[in-house]
Amino acid sequence: MSGQDVISFPQFAAKIPQLVSGVTGLIKGLKVGDTTDKTKPVGLGKCLQDCARANPQGTAIAFENREISYREFDEWTNRIAHCLQSAGIRKGDAVAVMIENRPELLAVITGCAKIGAISALVNTSQRGKVLCHSINLVEPKMAIIGEELIEAYQDVESTLSLTADDRYFVADSDGLKHPASAPEGWHNLMQLAGRASDASPATVDTIFPDDPCFYIYTSGTTGMPKAVVFNHGRFMKAYGSFGFAAVRLNSEDRMYVCMPFYHATALAVCWGSVLAGNAGLVIARRFSASRFWQDIRDHRATAFGYVGELCRYLIDQPPSPRDADNQVRVIVGNGLRPTIWKSFKQRFGIPRVMEFYASSEGNIGFTNLLNFDNTVGMCPFPYAIVQYDQENETPVRDRKGRMVRVRKGEAGLLIGEITDKTPFHGYTDAEKTRKSILTDVFEKGDAWFDTGDLMRDIGFKHAQFVDRLGDTFRWKGENVSTTEVERIVDGCDHVSETVAYGVEIPHTNGRAGMASVRLNCDIAAFDFQALLAELRRDLPAYAIPVFLRISDDVEKTGTFKHKKAPLKQAGFDIHQVTDPIYVWLPGADTYVPLTREIHEAILAGHYRF
């Protein structure tokens, strides 16, 4: 299939034996993920306990030169749970967790989960105002900070609602065995946990589907980061639907994950799949294209998690005779582009691509169970793809006020019906939750979640991701809120007005940030280096605009909304734009004028953004 094809009956019929062979796992996955019984104890803590009973000596986590068995990891998380209880943390309390990818992060998250505390999983690349907002948003009772991020936390500490007594330190070392000294005035979590009981806390059996497990931050469609409620029931859905129905690992498997665990893809989809199979989780602190396949071989990984950008970086590496020298039999993730899908599978010898579609806040998901190319697969829950008027930014309704489903092959807005089995738990922001619900869609009184995404119906209940709507764009595997970027840029010296949007750069995935900026000084007097330094302090690297368009004014609608469509269409094309354009080139510490030579080099792919 190409990116525009639909699935034919012969194509679908050829996959029926594969569907039949996976029915047992599919049924088990749906049963495990069924959270309609609100009185049944479930959750992350119980999933780990099941693994510790079934595979006590098996590898739970491998990280660099460390391997931790399921029994060791379960007991470690019990110690942390008891330690947090002794510090006064109770069910329903939020705990801000800011630790990079390493075993301590998952131990802390699980320790919280076992007592019903909610881990607020702060994006470790956030700094300044955005970091302060994310922490204060959830009103945490405690902050657990990794040694590697102490400085970032201390930079905003004076503006946080937490007191000095609520700071807990986690060394960047070997967990309980080598807990390094904490800074003065900080509690050393692992030293305290070392003195706690390793018995399972009784609270594990008091965790139910609707109890929150994590707060996962998302850009949403407007404003600063939102904290999405990800409850234990949703974790069970990921554990069941991906673990048993889709990925299907076993105790001999190892999944390599180099994506950040503050995202649901790594935390719920990948780790949930590992736990369901009593398999091993191999953690990399961060992604490295040059080391990736050697890591895979060194750790004997048979699976890995991905986002589209990761795959693009891998295929951009120089070909090697060892490209297919690996034991990988399945990969799971989202965003693998149709332009590289088949070549990626062939070059690296990947038999199964378990592409999926989901969002941290959404109530439905798609999984490529039948291993078709170029599709997010199918969804077992009620959804619809409806006609969408992009000019007026609203779903199309007929004369009766009802929405209209698209035909096979057409693209439209994806919506998920809100039911007992597919609830929408919303955000910590009640107004944002209200705006995400569509009512009277097909009949009076019904309710549907607005995903904000365009999908194409390609037939036989399969869909293909098309694009994102609203005030977000995706870059470096992250959702970027244009409103958040605008707010930060507007706060910089000599900036009067900002309009942020995403633009496509050839040979990259997603959209890079671009901002149309109006200055209150002469452009020759403006300090572009100082601007970039300020943006690097207050925004994650992926959210910083790559291009700046210096404009005298910004076109607006009659209701004073910025007209972004013409800006997006022109992009950074110097043949269409008469305004000066500046670019932040890879490795540079300032913006420089976009010359004809630089423009041609960008289009030719000579810069690696």
Tab-separated table of N, CA and C in Angstrom, residues 492 526-539 544-545 548 583-585 587-591:
chain	number	residue	atom	x	y	z
A	492	CYS	N	10.069	38.140	25.644
A	492	CYS	CA	11.468	38.516	25.423
A	492	CYS	C	11.590	40.003	25.089
A	526	PHE	N	18.492	44.568	17.119
A	526	PHE	CA	17.948	43.435	17.878
A	526	PHE	C	19.028	42.383	18.114
A	527	ASP	N	19.076	41.853	19.344
A	527	ASP	CA	20.102	40.868	19.718
A	527	ASP	C	19.543	39.458	19.545
A	528	PHE	N	19.826	38.848	18.398
A	528	PHE	CA	19.295	37.516	18.124
A	528	PHE	C	19.964	36.450	18.997
A	529	GLN	N	21.205	36.663	19.360
A	529	GLN	CA	21.892	35.703	20.225
A	529	GLN	C	21.277	35.690	21.621
A	530	ALA	N	20.957	36.867	22.149
A	530	ALA	CA	20.317	36.950	23.464
A	530	ALA	C	18.923	36.326	23.431
A	531	LEU	N	18.210	36.545	22.331
A	531	LEU	CA	16.885	35.934	22.201
A	531	LEU	C	16.989	34.417	22.271
A	532	LEU	N	17.904	33.830	21.510
A	532	LEU	CA	18.043	32.376	21.505
A	532	LEU	C	18.441	31.867	22.887
A	533	ALA	N	19.334	32.586	23.568
A	533	ALA	CA	19.743	32.165	24.911
A	533	ALA	C	18.551	32.156	25.866
A	534	GLU	N	17.673	33.159	25.733
A	534	GLU	CA	16.495	33.228	26.598
A	534	GLU	C	15.514	32.104	26.275
A	535	LEU	N	15.337	31.832	25.000
A	535	LEU	CA	14.425	30.750	24.609
A	535	LEU	C	14.960	29.397	25.063
A	536	ARG	N	16.266	29.209	25.000
A	536	ARG	CA	16.854	27.937	25.438
A	536	ARG	C	16.708	27.758	26.948
A	537	ARG	N	16.599	28.857	27.668
A	537	ARG	CA	16.412	28.764	29.107
A	537	ARG	C	14.968	28.416	29.473
A	538	ASP	N	14.012	28.922	28.702
A	538	ASP	CA	12.605	28.802	29.086
A	538	ASP	C	11.799	27.799	28.268
A	539	LEU	N	12.363	27.234	27.208
A	539	LEU	CA	11.630	26.277	26.376
A	539	LEU	C	12.470	25.023	26.170
A	544	ILE	N	11.695	25.381	20.508
A	544	ILE	CA	12.288	26.651	20.088
A	544	ILE	C	12.114	26.805	18.576
A	545	PRO	N	11.595	27.953	18.115
A	545	PRO	CA	11.431	28.135	16.669
A	545	PRO	C	12.752	28.000	15.926
A	548	LEU	N	12.620	32.399	12.172
A	548	LEU	CA	11.949	33.627	12.594
A	548	LEU	C	11.663	34.477	11.352
A	583	VAL	N	17.296	32.010	10.719
A	583	VAL	CA	17.259	30.575	10.971
A	583	VAL	C	18.253	30.214	12.073
A	584	TRP	N	17.842	29.261	12.907
A	584	TRP	CA	18.731	28.693	13.929
A	584	TRP	C	19.290	27.400	13.350
A	585	LEU	N	20.520	27.454	12.866
A	585	LEU	CA	21.134	26.281	12.250
A	585	LEU	C	21.637	25.319	13.316
A	587	GLY	N	23.623	23.387	15.892
A	587	GLY	CA	24.896	23.649	16.546
A	587	GLY	C	25.212	25.118	16.749
A	588	ALA	N	24.404	26.020	16.204
A	588	ALA	CA	24.685	27.452	16.312
A	588	ALA	C	24.163	28.011	17.631
A	589	ASP	N	24.699	29.169	18.022
A	589	ASP	CA	24.249	29.799	19.269
A	589	ASP	C	23.496	31.092	19.012
A	590	THR	N	23.117	31.347	17.742
A	590	THR	CA	22.334	32.528	17.405
A	590	THR	C	21.554	32.259	16.125
A	591	TYR	N	20.588	33.125	15.853
A	591	TYR	CA	19.887	33.082	14.569
A	591	TYR	C	20.700	33.868	13.545
